[in-house]
Coordinates of C-alpha atoms and ligand atoms in Angstrom, one line a residue:
M6 CA 16.4 27.2 -18.3
S7 CA 12.7 26.9 -18.4
R8 CA 11.5 23.2 -18.2
E9 CA 9.5 21.0 -20.8
R10 CA 6.2 20.4 -19.4
L11 CA 5.4 16.7 -18.9
Y12 CA 2.0 15.3 -18.3
L13 CA 0.9 12.7 -16.2
F14 CA -2.4 10.6 -16.8
D15 CA -3.4 8.1 -14.4
T16 CA -5.3 4.9 -15.3
T17 CA -6.8 3.7 -12.0
L18 CA -10.1 4.1 -12.7
R19 CA -9.8 2.3 -15.9
D20 CA -6.7 -0.3 -16.1
G21 CA -6.3 0.0 -12.2
A22 CA -9.8 -1.1 -11.9
Q23 CA -8.8 -4.5 -14.2
T24 CA -7.1 -6.0 -10.9
R25 CA -8.2 -9.0 -9.9
G26 CA -9.8 -8.5 -6.9
V27 CA -10.7 -4.5 -6.9
D28 CA -13.6 -4.0 -7.7
F29 CA -14.4 -0.1 -7.4
S30 CA -18.0 1.7 -6.6
V31 CA -19.1 5.0 -8.0
E32 CA -18.0 6.6 -4.6
D33 CA -14.7 4.5 -4.1
K34 CA -14.2 6.4 -7.8
R35 CA -15.5 9.9 -6.5
A36 CA -12.6 9.6 -3.8
I37 CA -10.1 8.4 -5.7
A38 CA -10.0 11.1 -8.2
I39 CA -10.2 13.9 -5.9
A40 CA -7.5 12.8 -4.1
L41 CA -5.6 12.5 -7.4
D42 CA -6.7 16.2 -9.1
K43 CA -5.6 17.4 -5.5
I44 CA -1.8 16.0 -5.8
G45 CA -1.5 17.5 -9.1
V46 CA -2.4 14.3 -11.4
D47 CA -3.5 16.0 -15.6
Y48 CA -5.4 13.5 -16.6
V49 CA -7.5 11.1 -14.8
E50 CA -9.3 8.1 -16.7
G51 CA -12.7 7.2 -15.0
G52 CA -13.2 4.2 -16.8
W53 CA -15.5 3.0 -19.8
P54 CA -18.7 4.6 -20.1
G55 CA -21.2 2.0 -21.3
A56 CA -19.1 -0.7 -20.4
N57 CA -20.4 -1.4 -17.2
P58 CA -23.1 0.3 -14.7
T59 CA -20.9 1.9 -12.1
D60 CA -19.0 3.2 -15.2
T61 CA -22.0 4.6 -16.9
A62 CA -23.2 5.9 -13.8
F63 CA -19.8 7.4 -12.8
F64 CA -19.7 9.5 -16.1
A65 CA -23.3 10.5 -15.5
D66 CA -22.6 12.2 -12.6
P67 CA -18.8 13.3 -13.2
P68 CA -16.8 14.5 -10.4
A69 CA -15.6 18.0 -9.2
L70 CA -12.1 18.3 -10.6
K71 CA -9.8 21.5 -9.9
R72 CA -7.1 20.6 -11.8
A73 CA -7.3 17.7 -13.8
T74 CA -9.0 16.5 -17.2
F75 CA -11.6 14.0 -16.8
T76 CA -10.9 11.1 -19.2
A77 CA -13.4 8.4 -20.6
F78 CA -12.4 5.3 -22.5
G79 CA -12.9 3.1 -24.9
M80 CA -12.3 1.6 -28.2
T81 CA -12.3 2.4 -32.5
R82 CA -15.3 1.6 -33.9
R83 CA -16.3 -2.0 -34.6
P84 CA -15.8 -3.2 -38.3
G85 CA -18.6 -2.4 -40.9
R86 CA -20.0 0.9 -38.7
S87 CA -19.4 4.1 -39.7
A88 CA -18.0 6.0 -37.0
D89 CA -21.3 8.2 -36.5
N90 CA -22.7 4.5 -36.1
D91 CA -21.0 3.1 -33.7
P92 CA -22.7 2.3 -30.4
G93 CA -19.2 2.4 -28.4
L94 CA -18.5 5.9 -30.1
A95 CA -21.3 6.8 -29.4
G96 CA -21.2 6.1 -25.7
L97 CA -18.1 8.4 -25.3
T98 CA -18.9 11.2 -26.6
G99 CA -22.5 11.4 -24.5
T100 CA -20.6 12.0 -21.8
A101 CA -19.5 15.3 -20.7
A102 CA -15.8 14.0 -20.6
P103 CA -13.5 16.9 -22.5
A104 CA -10.7 14.0 -23.0
I105 CA -11.5 10.3 -24.9
C106 CA -8.8 7.5 -25.3
I107 CA -9.6 5.3 -27.5
V108 CA -7.8 1.8 -27.6
G109 CA -7.0 0.5 -31.2
K110 CA -4.6 -1.9 -32.3
S111 CA -1.3 -1.4 -34.1
W112 CA 0.2 -5.1 -34.0
D113 CA -0.6 -6.8 -37.4
F114 CA -1.0 -10.4 -35.7
Q115 CA -3.3 -8.7 -33.2
V116 CA -5.3 -7.3 -35.9
K117 CA -5.7 -10.7 -37.8
V118 CA -6.2 -12.8 -34.9
A119 CA -8.4 -10.8 -33.0
L120 CA -9.9 -8.6 -35.1
D121 CA -9.7 -10.8 -37.9
I122 CA -10.1 -7.7 -40.3
P123 CA -7.4 -6.9 -43.5
L124 CA -4.6 -4.5 -42.3
H125 CA -5.6 -1.3 -44.4
E126 CA -9.2 -1.8 -42.8
N127 CA -7.7 -1.2 -39.0
V128 CA -5.9 2.1 -40.3
E129 CA -9.0 3.3 -41.8
I130 CA -11.1 2.4 -38.4
I131 CA -8.1 4.1 -35.9
G132 CA -8.2 7.4 -38.5
D133 CA -12.4 7.9 -38.6
S134 CA -12.4 7.3 -34.7
I135 CA -9.9 9.9 -33.7
A136 CA -11.2 12.4 -36.5
H137 CA -15.1 11.3 -35.2
L138 CA -14.0 12.2 -31.4
A139 CA -11.6 15.5 -32.4
A140 CA -15.3 16.8 -34.8
K141 CA -16.9 16.7 -31.7
G142 CA -14.6 18.9 -29.8
R143 CA -12.9 16.2 -27.5
E144 CA -9.5 16.2 -26.9
A145 CA -9.2 12.8 -28.5
M146 CA -6.3 10.3 -28.2
L147 CA -5.0 6.8 -29.3
D148 CA -3.9 4.2 -26.6
A149 CA -1.9 2.4 -29.9
E150 CA -2.2 -0.8 -28.5
H151 CA 0.6 -3.4 -28.5
F152 CA 2.7 -1.0 -30.0
F153 CA 6.1 -2.3 -29.3
D154 CA 5.6 -5.6 -29.6
G155 CA 3.9 -3.9 -33.0
Y156 CA 6.6 -2.2 -33.9
K157 CA 8.9 -5.1 -33.2
A158 CA 7.3 -7.1 -35.8
N159 CA 6.0 -4.8 -38.6
P160 CA 7.7 -1.4 -37.9
A161 CA 6.3 -0.1 -41.1
Y162 CA 2.8 -1.1 -39.8
A163 CA 2.8 0.1 -36.5
M164 CA 3.8 3.5 -37.8
E165 CA 0.9 3.4 -40.3
C166 CA -1.4 3.4 -37.7
I167 CA 0.1 5.5 -35.3
R168 CA 0.7 8.3 -38.4
A169 CA -3.2 7.7 -39.2
A170 CA -4.0 8.6 -35.0
W171 CA -1.9 11.9 -35.4
A172 CA -3.1 13.1 -39.2
A173 CA -6.6 12.3 -38.0
G174 CA -6.2 15.0 -35.2
A175 CA -4.9 13.2 -31.9
K176 CA -3.6 15.3 -29.3
W177 CA -1.5 12.5 -28.2
V178 CA -0.7 8.9 -29.2
V179 CA -0.2 7.1 -26.0
L180 CA 2.3 4.2 -27.3
C181 CA 1.3 0.9 -25.2
D182 CA 3.5 -1.8 -24.1
T183 CA 0.3 -4.1 -23.5
N184 CA 2.0 -7.3 -22.7
G185 CA 4.4 -5.6 -20.5
G186 CA 7.6 -7.7 -22.4
T187 CA 9.8 -5.0 -23.3
L188 CA 12.9 -4.1 -21.4
P189 CA 14.2 -0.8 -20.8
H190 CA 16.4 -0.2 -23.3
E191 CA 14.4 -1.3 -26.2
V192 CA 12.0 0.9 -25.1
E193 CA 14.3 4.1 -24.9
R194 CA 15.4 3.4 -28.6
I195 CA 11.7 2.9 -30.2
V196 CA 10.1 6.0 -28.8
A197 CA 13.3 7.6 -30.1
D198 CA 12.8 6.3 -33.5
V199 CA 9.3 7.6 -33.7
A200 CA 10.0 11.2 -32.2
D201 CA 12.6 11.0 -35.0
A202 CA 10.0 9.6 -37.9
V203 CA 6.8 11.9 -37.2
P204 CA 8.3 15.1 -36.0
G205 CA 6.2 17.3 -34.1
I206 CA 3.6 14.2 -32.5
R207 CA 3.2 14.4 -28.8
L208 CA 3.9 11.0 -27.6
G209 CA 2.6 9.3 -24.3
I210 CA 3.7 6.3 -22.6
H211 CA 1.2 3.3 -21.5
A212 CA 3.7 0.5 -19.3
H213 CA 2.7 -2.8 -17.9
N214 CA 4.9 -4.3 -15.4
D215 CA 5.0 -7.9 -16.6
T216 CA 9.0 -7.8 -16.1
E217 CA 8.8 -5.5 -13.4
N218 CA 9.8 -2.6 -15.2
A219 CA 7.0 -0.6 -16.0
V220 CA 8.3 2.6 -14.2
A221 CA 11.7 2.0 -15.8
N222 CA 10.2 1.9 -19.1
S223 CA 8.6 4.8 -18.7
L224 CA 11.3 6.6 -17.4
A225 CA 13.3 5.4 -20.6
A226 CA 10.0 6.7 -22.9
I227 CA 10.5 10.0 -21.3
R228 CA 14.4 11.1 -22.2
S229 CA 13.2 9.6 -25.5
G230 CA 10.7 11.8 -26.3
A231 CA 7.3 10.6 -24.6
R232 CA 6.0 13.8 -22.9
Q233 CA 2.8 11.9 -21.4
V234 CA 3.5 9.1 -18.9
Q235 CA 0.3 7.6 -17.7
G236 CA 0.3 5.0 -15.0
T237 CA -1.6 3.8 -11.6
L238 CA -2.1 4.5 -7.9
N239 CA 0.3 1.4 -6.6
G240 CA 0.9 0.0 -9.8
L241 CA -2.7 -1.8 -10.1
G242 CA -3.8 -3.0 -13.4
E243 CA -4.0 -5.8 -15.7
R244 CA -2.3 -8.8 -14.7
C245 CA 1.3 -7.5 -13.2
G246 CA -0.1 -3.8 -13.1
N247 CA 1.0 -1.1 -14.5
A248 CA 3.4 1.8 -13.9
N249 CA 3.1 2.5 -10.4
L250 CA 2.4 6.6 -10.7
V251 CA 3.1 6.8 -7.1
S252 CA 6.8 5.8 -8.0
L253 CA 7.0 7.6 -11.1
I254 CA 6.0 10.8 -9.0
G255 CA 8.7 10.5 -6.9
T256 CA 11.5 10.0 -9.3
L257 CA 9.9 12.8 -11.9
C258 CA 9.7 15.4 -8.9
L259 CA 12.8 14.5 -7.2
K260 CA 15.5 13.3 -8.9
P261 CA 17.6 15.8 -10.5
D262 CA 18.0 14.6 -14.2
F263 CA 14.2 14.8 -14.1
A264 CA 13.2 17.5 -11.6
E265 CA 15.4 19.8 -13.4
R266 CA 14.0 19.1 -17.2
F267 CA 11.0 19.0 -17.0
E268 CA 8.0 20.4 -14.8
T269 CA 4.5 18.3 -14.1
G270 CA 1.5 19.4 -12.4
I271 CA 2.2 18.0 -8.6
T272 CA 2.1 20.6 -7.2
Q273 CA 4.7 20.8 -3.4
D274 CA 1.7 20.2 -1.5
G275 CA 0.4 17.2 -3.3
L276 CA 4.3 15.8 -3.3
R277 CA 4.2 16.2 0.6
H278 CA 0.4 14.0 -0.4
L279 CA 1.7 11.7 -1.8
T280 CA 1.6 9.0 1.3
Q281 CA -1.6 9.8 2.1
T282 CA -2.7 9.7 -1.4
S283 CA -1.2 5.9 -1.9
R284 CA -2.5 4.7 1.4
L285 CA -6.3 5.9 1.1
L286 CA -5.8 3.8 -2.0
D287 CA -5.4 1.0 -0.2
E288 CA -7.7 1.8 2.4
I289 CA -10.4 1.7 -0.3
L290 CA -9.4 -1.4 -1.1
N291 CA -9.5 -2.6 1.9
R292 CA -6.1 -4.0 2.2
S293 CA -3.0 -3.9 3.8
P294 CA -0.1 -1.0 2.1
N295 CA 2.6 -3.1 1.2
R296 CA 5.5 -1.8 3.4
H297 CA 8.1 -1.7 1.4
A298 CA 7.0 0.4 -1.5
A299 CA 9.4 2.7 -2.9
Y300 CA 9.3 6.3 -1.5
V301 CA 5.8 5.9 0.5
G302 CA 6.2 2.3 2.2
Q303 CA 6.5 1.9 5.6
A304 CA 9.4 0.7 5.3
A305 CA 11.3 3.2 2.7
F306 CA 13.0 4.8 5.2
A307 CA 13.2 2.1 8.2
H308 CA 16.7 1.4 9.4
K309 CA 17.8 -2.0 10.9
G310 CA 21.5 -2.7 10.3
G311 CA 23.3 -1.0 13.3
L312 CA 26.1 0.5 11.0
H313 CA 23.0 1.9 8.5
V314 CA 21.8 3.6 11.5
S315 CA 24.8 4.4 13.7
A316 CA 25.1 7.0 10.2
V317 CA 21.7 8.0 9.8
L318 CA 21.8 9.4 13.4
K319 CA 24.5 11.7 12.2
D320 CA 23.0 12.5 8.8
P321 CA 20.0 10.5 7.5
R322 CA 21.5 11.4 3.8
T323 CA 24.0 8.6 4.6
Y324 CA 21.2 6.0 3.8
E325 CA 18.5 8.2 2.8
H326 CA 18.8 8.9 -1.6
V327 CA 15.7 11.1 -0.4
P328 CA 14.2 13.4 2.9
P329 CA 11.1 11.1 3.9
E330 CA 9.1 14.0 4.4
S331 CA 9.6 15.2 1.1
V332 CA 6.7 12.8 0.2
G333 CA 5.0 12.6 3.5
N334 CA 6.8 10.0 4.6
E335 CA 8.6 9.0 8.1
R336 CA 11.5 7.5 8.8
H337 CA 11.7 5.1 11.4
V338 CA 14.6 2.9 13.3
L339 CA 13.9 -1.1 13.8
I340 CA 15.0 -2.7 16.9
S341 CA 15.9 -6.6 16.2
D342 CA 19.0 -8.6 16.6
Q343 CA 20.7 -6.8 13.9
A344 CA 20.9 -3.9 16.4
G345 CA 23.5 -1.8 17.9
K346 CA 23.7 0.4 20.2
S347 CA 22.5 3.2 18.2
N348 CA 19.4 1.8 17.6
I349 CA 18.3 1.4 20.8
L350 CA 19.4 5.0 21.7
A351 CA 17.5 6.2 19.0
R352 CA 14.3 3.7 19.5
L353 CA 14.1 5.1 23.7
H354 CA 14.6 8.4 22.3
D355 CA 11.6 8.2 20.4
V356 CA 9.4 7.1 23.9
G357 CA 11.3 10.0 25.6
I358 CA 13.7 7.9 27.2
D359 CA 17.3 10.2 26.5
L360 CA 20.2 7.7 28.0
D361 CA 24.1 8.5 27.7
P362 CA 25.1 6.0 25.5
K363 CA 27.7 4.6 28.0
D364 CA 25.4 3.6 30.8
P365 CA 25.3 0.5 31.5
R366 CA 21.8 -0.2 31.2
V367 CA 21.9 -0.2 27.4
D368 CA 24.0 -2.5 26.7
R369 CA 21.4 -4.9 29.0
L370 CA 18.6 -3.5 27.1
L371 CA 20.9 -4.4 24.2
E372 CA 21.3 -8.0 25.4
T373 CA 17.4 -8.3 26.3
V374 CA 16.4 -7.2 22.8
K375 CA 18.9 -9.9 21.4
E376 CA 17.1 -12.7 23.7
R377 CA 14.1 -12.2 23.1
E378 CA 14.5 -11.9 19.2
Y379 CA 16.4 -15.3 19.7
L380 CA 13.1 -16.5 21.7
G381 CA 10.9 -15.2 19.1
Y382 CA 9.6 -11.7 19.8
S383 CA 9.8 -9.4 17.0
Y384 CA 9.7 -5.2 18.2
D385 CA 9.5 -4.5 14.8
G386 CA 6.2 -4.1 14.3
A387 CA 5.2 -3.5 18.2
D388 CA 6.6 -0.5 19.4
A389 CA 4.4 -0.3 22.5
S390 CA 5.9 -3.7 23.4
F391 CA 9.3 -2.4 22.6
E392 CA 9.2 0.5 25.3
L393 CA 7.8 -1.8 28.2
M394 CA 9.9 -3.6 27.7
A395 CA 12.3 -0.7 27.6
R396 CA 10.8 0.9 31.0
R397 CA 10.5 -2.5 32.6
V398 CA 14.2 -2.9 32.9
L399 CA 14.7 0.6 33.6
G400 CA 12.5 -0.2 37.0
Q401 CA 9.5 2.3 35.0
I402 CA 6.7 0.2 34.9
P403 CA 4.5 0.1 38.2
D404 CA 2.8 -2.8 39.2
Y405 CA -0.6 -2.0 38.2
F406 CA -2.9 -5.7 38.1
F407 CA -1.9 -9.1 38.9
V408 CA -3.5 -12.1 36.7
E409 CA -3.7 -15.3 39.2
S410 CA -5.2 -17.0 36.9
F411 CA -6.7 -17.7 33.7
K412 CA -9.0 -20.6 31.9
V413 CA -10.5 -20.6 28.1
L414 CA -13.0 -23.3 27.1
V415 CA -13.8 -23.6 23.4
E416 CA -16.9 -25.8 23.0
R417 CA -18.7 -27.1 20.1
R418 CA -22.5 -27.8 20.8
Y419 CA -25.8 -27.4 18.6
N420 CA -27.8 -24.6 20.7
A421 CA -31.9 -24.8 21.1
R422 CA -32.2 -24.1 17.4
R423 CA -30.2 -27.4 16.7
E424 CA -27.4 -25.1 15.0
L425 CA -24.0 -26.4 15.7
V426 CA -22.2 -23.2 16.8
T427 CA -18.7 -22.8 18.3
V428 CA -18.6 -20.4 21.7
S429 CA -15.6 -19.8 23.4
E430 CA -15.5 -18.7 27.3
A431 CA -13.0 -17.2 29.5
I432 CA -12.2 -16.9 33.2
V433 CA -9.8 -14.5 34.6
R434 CA -8.8 -14.5 38.0
T435 CA -6.7 -10.8 38.9
Q436 CA -6.2 -9.2 42.0
V437 CA -5.9 -5.2 41.9
D438 CA -4.4 -3.8 45.3
G439 CA -4.7 -6.8 47.1
N440 CA -8.8 -7.4 46.2
K441 CA -9.3 -10.6 44.0
L442 CA -11.8 -10.0 40.8
L443 CA -13.1 -13.1 38.7
S444 CA -13.8 -12.1 35.2
V445 CA -15.9 -13.8 33.1
G446 CA -15.7 -13.4 29.0
E447 CA -17.7 -14.7 25.6
G448 CA -16.0 -14.4 22.4
N449 CA -16.6 -16.1 19.4
G450 CA -13.5 -17.5 19.5
P451 CA -10.5 -18.0 22.4
V452 CA -8.9 -14.8 22.4
N453 CA -11.8 -13.0 22.0
A454 CA -13.2 -14.7 25.1
L455 CA -9.9 -13.5 27.0
D456 CA -10.1 -10.1 25.6
A457 CA -13.6 -9.6 26.8
A458 CA -12.9 -11.4 30.1
L459 CA -9.6 -9.5 31.0
R460 CA -11.3 -6.3 29.8
Q461 CA -14.7 -7.1 32.5
D462 CA -13.3 -5.4 35.2
L463 CA -10.2 -4.2 36.6
G464 CA -11.3 -2.9 39.7
K465 CA -10.0 1.3 40.2
Y466 CA -8.6 0.8 36.6
Q467 CA -11.7 0.1 34.7
R468 CA -12.3 3.4 33.5
Y469 CA -8.8 3.7 32.2
I470 CA -9.1 0.7 29.6
E471 CA -13.4 1.6 28.7
D472 CA -12.6 2.4 25.4
L473 CA -9.5 0.1 24.4
E474 CA -10.3 -1.9 21.8
L475 CA -8.4 -5.0 20.0
V476 CA -8.8 -4.0 16.0
D477 CA -6.3 -6.5 14.4
F478 CA -4.9 -9.8 15.4
K479 CA -2.4 -11.5 13.6
V480 CA -0.1 -14.8 14.4
R481 CA 3.1 -16.1 12.8
I482 CA 4.0 -20.0 13.5
L483 CA 7.8 -19.5 13.9
Q484 CA 10.1 -22.4 13.4
L485 CA 13.0 -21.9 16.3
G486 CA 15.0 -24.8 15.4
N487 CA 17.1 -25.5 18.7
A488 CA 15.7 -22.2 20.3
A489 CA 14.0 -22.1 22.9
A490 CA 10.2 -22.8 23.3
V491 CA 8.8 -20.4 25.9
S492 CA 6.3 -21.8 28.5
G493 CA 4.6 -18.6 29.8
P494 CA 5.7 -14.5 30.9
A495 CA 7.3 -16.3 33.7
S496 CA 10.0 -18.5 32.2
V497 CA 10.2 -16.0 29.0
D498 CA 13.7 -16.0 30.2
R499 CA 14.6 -19.4 30.7
W500 CA 16.4 -21.5 27.7
Q501 CA 14.5 -24.5 27.5
A502 CA 15.3 -27.4 25.0
G503 CA 13.2 -28.6 22.0
T504 CA 12.5 -27.6 18.4
G505 CA 8.9 -26.9 18.5
A506 CA 7.2 -24.7 17.1
V507 CA 6.7 -21.2 18.4
T508 CA 3.4 -18.3 17.7
R509 CA 4.0 -15.0 17.8
V510 CA 0.6 -13.0 18.2
L511 CA 0.5 -9.3 17.1
I512 CA -2.1 -7.7 18.7
E513 CA -2.7 -3.9 17.3
N514 CA -5.1 -1.6 19.7
A515 CA -7.0 1.8 19.2
D516 CA -8.6 4.0 21.8
G517 CA -11.3 6.3 21.7
Q518 CA -8.9 9.3 21.2
G519 CA -7.6 7.8 18.0
N520 CA -4.2 6.5 19.3
R521 CA -3.4 3.0 17.8
W522 CA -0.4 0.8 19.2
F523 CA 0.7 -2.6 18.9
T524 CA 1.7 -5.4 21.0
V525 CA 3.6 -8.4 21.2
G526 CA 3.4 -12.0 22.9
V527 CA 5.6 -15.2 22.2
S528 CA 4.9 -18.8 23.5
P529 CA 4.0 -22.3 22.0
N530 CA 0.6 -22.0 22.9
I531 CA -1.4 -19.1 21.0
V532 CA -3.9 -18.6 23.7
E533 CA -0.8 -17.9 26.1
A534 CA 1.0 -15.7 23.1
S535 CA -2.1 -13.8 22.9
F536 CA -2.6 -13.4 26.7
Q537 CA 0.9 -11.7 26.8
A538 CA 0.0 -9.6 23.9
L539 CA -3.2 -8.3 25.8
T540 CA -2.1 -7.7 29.0
D541 CA 1.1 -5.4 27.3
A542 CA -1.9 -3.5 25.8
I543 CA -3.7 -2.8 29.0
V544 CA -0.9 -2.5 30.7
Y545 CA 0.9 0.2 27.5
K546 CA -2.0 2.4 28.0
L547 CA -2.7 2.2 32.1
Y548 CA 1.0 3.9 32.0
R549 CA 0.1 6.0 29.6
D550 CA -2.7 7.8 30.5
G551 CA -1.1 8.0 34.1
A552 CA -3.1 5.6 36.1
P553 CA -1.7 5.0 39.5
A554 CA 0.2 2.2 41.0
G555 CA -1.2 -0.6 42.6
T556 CA 0.0 -2.4 46.0
G557 CA 0.9 -5.1 44.3
P558 CA -0.6 -8.6 45.0
A559 CA -1.6 -10.2 48.4
E560 CA 0.6 -12.6 50.2
Ligands
ACO1 C1 -5.9 -3.4 -23.5 C2 -6.5 -2.7 -22.6 O1 -6.2 -3.0 -21.7 S1 -8.0 -2.3 -23.3 C3 -9.2 -1.7 -22.2 C4 -9.8 -3.5 -21.8 N1 -10.2 -3.4 -20.5 C5 -11.8 -4.0 -20.8 O2 -12.3 -4.9 -21.6 C6 -12.7 -3.9 -19.7 C7 -13.9 -3.2 -20.5 N2 -14.7 -4.0 -21.3 C8 -16.1 -4.4 -21.0 O3 -16.6 -4.6 -20.7 C9 -16.6 -5.6 -22.5 O4 -15.5 -5.8 -23.4 C10 -17.0 -4.4 -23.6 C11 -18.5 -4.5 -23.1 C12 -16.2 -3.3 -24.0 C13 -17.1 -5.3 -25.1 O5 -17.9 -6.1 -24.5 P1 -18.6 -7.0 -26.1 O6 -19.0 -6.7 -27.1 O7 -19.3 -8.5 -25.4 O8 -17.1 -7.4 -26.6 P2 -16.0 -8.5 -26.0 O9 -15.6 -7.8 -24.7 O10 -16.7 -10.2 -25.9 O11 -14.7 -8.8 -26.9 C14 -14.5 -7.7 -27.3 C15 -14.6 -7.5 -29.3 O12 -14.2 -5.9 -29.2 C16 -13.3 -6.2 -30.6 N3 -12.1 -5.3 -30.4 C17 -11.0 -5.4 -29.8 N4 -10.6 -4.5 -29.8 C18 -10.7 -3.4 -30.2 C19 -10.6 -2.4 -31.0 N5 -9.6 -1.7 -30.8 N6 -11.6 -1.7 -31.8 C20 -12.4 -2.4 -32.4 N7 -13.4 -3.4 -31.9 C21 -12.0 -3.6 -30.9 C22 -12.8 -7.6 -30.5 O13 -12.9 -8.1 -31.8 C23 -14.4 -8.4 -30.0 O14 -15.0 -8.3 -31.2 P3 -16.3 -9.5 -31.5 O15 -17.2 -10.0 -30.2 O16 -16.4 -9.3 -32.9 O17 -15.2 -10.9 -31.3
PYR2 C1 -4.9 0.5 -23.6 C2 -4.2 -0.5 -22.5 O1 -4.4 -0.7 -21.0 C3 -2.7 -1.1 -22.9 O2 -2.8 -1.1 -24.0 O3 -2.0 -1.8 -22.0

């Protein structure tokens, strides 16, 4: 059975640019447009030429797209002007964009309040504007703003608006849930009514996420006859955002009810790049990806509960709705106090340690993890510290170096230019093969100074850590109730009374070969917690790079 074509329209660069805190440069827009084109999106709406210098410059030198239709966005002609004399429309037709999407009002209330013109005039404006674009040879589309609210308030008028666009030559009439308050059952009914009332009309859906239903509303519209679906990468957009195109692509391509009925432009390879495309956007916006994003989040295929892990190891379909690799994501098995033996075994396997489930060391490891999590450690995000902890229990981590003591000073003073500065200095005394070393490091904060001192001189290990870099540092204050506070590495396993806050430090490290790893430290003292995470980072690198063992501290 042949499938119907469903068109995907991306508005990341237009509605997504209306997100609070998002400000794309021309080069950002180009990179995103090319990534969308690569995965097989049909339309890339680049912005509103004429509205701001970035969009004007972007349209003046459009990206070379292979598959997608580059689309300009604007609004219908202004009241009191002819379409031929409207500067806004001229700005759109002055670009080379083969498709132009204009927003027009379809809610009588909006026409009265926002435009302040008679209802019939707005209908004429829509018709004229679309006819003008079509006459210029462009693929004209109407974004029927507030269509669902308009239809609920005055269905006859809302229909009159979209009939005008269709009759004037619109290739698509996109029904917008502009305020995002419409629910899926309403969308399903209203889109079906419209499709029945105007046979042959090509409908699109543009849903906002104000009730967290934008994706559901888009799917409902498709079920009722919409054949173009608009959305944005990672759900960017005005207020609560738009329908998340990433989630929509996953569902449309992988769920049989849609995938068997509709063909999209998304290629197999494009689908496998979905995770990468979603993360590229976050990278460009310089923000952390949402770990819990459907399909593409780091946690989307992360298994934590013992029952889950045990079953996933037998067959991943027990707790996964689609295979992670189908969208370019991967499976993670997390270690935590929810863990059973299966988690530990799976995680050990990941780091190259295969133990028999009956091996008593597995129980010891499980106990150690649970105790340490109780103290405030978290291995969910700190793979390297997990591996070190496991290998230490198994006696596989040699003594490399020994830190006798460290001291950190923070000084706030006026410098020679009478500027107020805060400087930090750290002094670390270490031993390598019985040789005593003293290093001093300076930094813009105590952790930075400690990191500099630790890595300044590690004797024969120095060459292994030359390219080590601290790339991210996160601090979390934990209230452990009646659990213990810990005071240092030697006392980590010693329980203490008290209810003090404990600091958990998570450090991301990188080296010159492109490896990245996370380590964790816990203490009531932030510097001590950082010290643990920093030393774990160094030990992990020494172990992984096969550095020779040391002889331990001198007596
Ligand atoms: C639902 C949506 O998200 S649509 C996209 C919204 N996106 C944006 O607004 C971002 C880009 N916008 C802009 O940069 C500016 O608003 C511009 C350049 C387009 C217009 O700027 P200005 O001319 O200063 O107008 P301003 O933004 O203050 O007000 C909008 C005007 O457009 C009119 N207008 C609103 N919708 C329409 C429409 N569909 N057709 C014609 N005119 C419209 C309003 O009545 C108002 O007119 P008024 O100034 O006579 O009261
Ligand atoms: C056009 C648009 O962005 C909206 O109506 O929400």
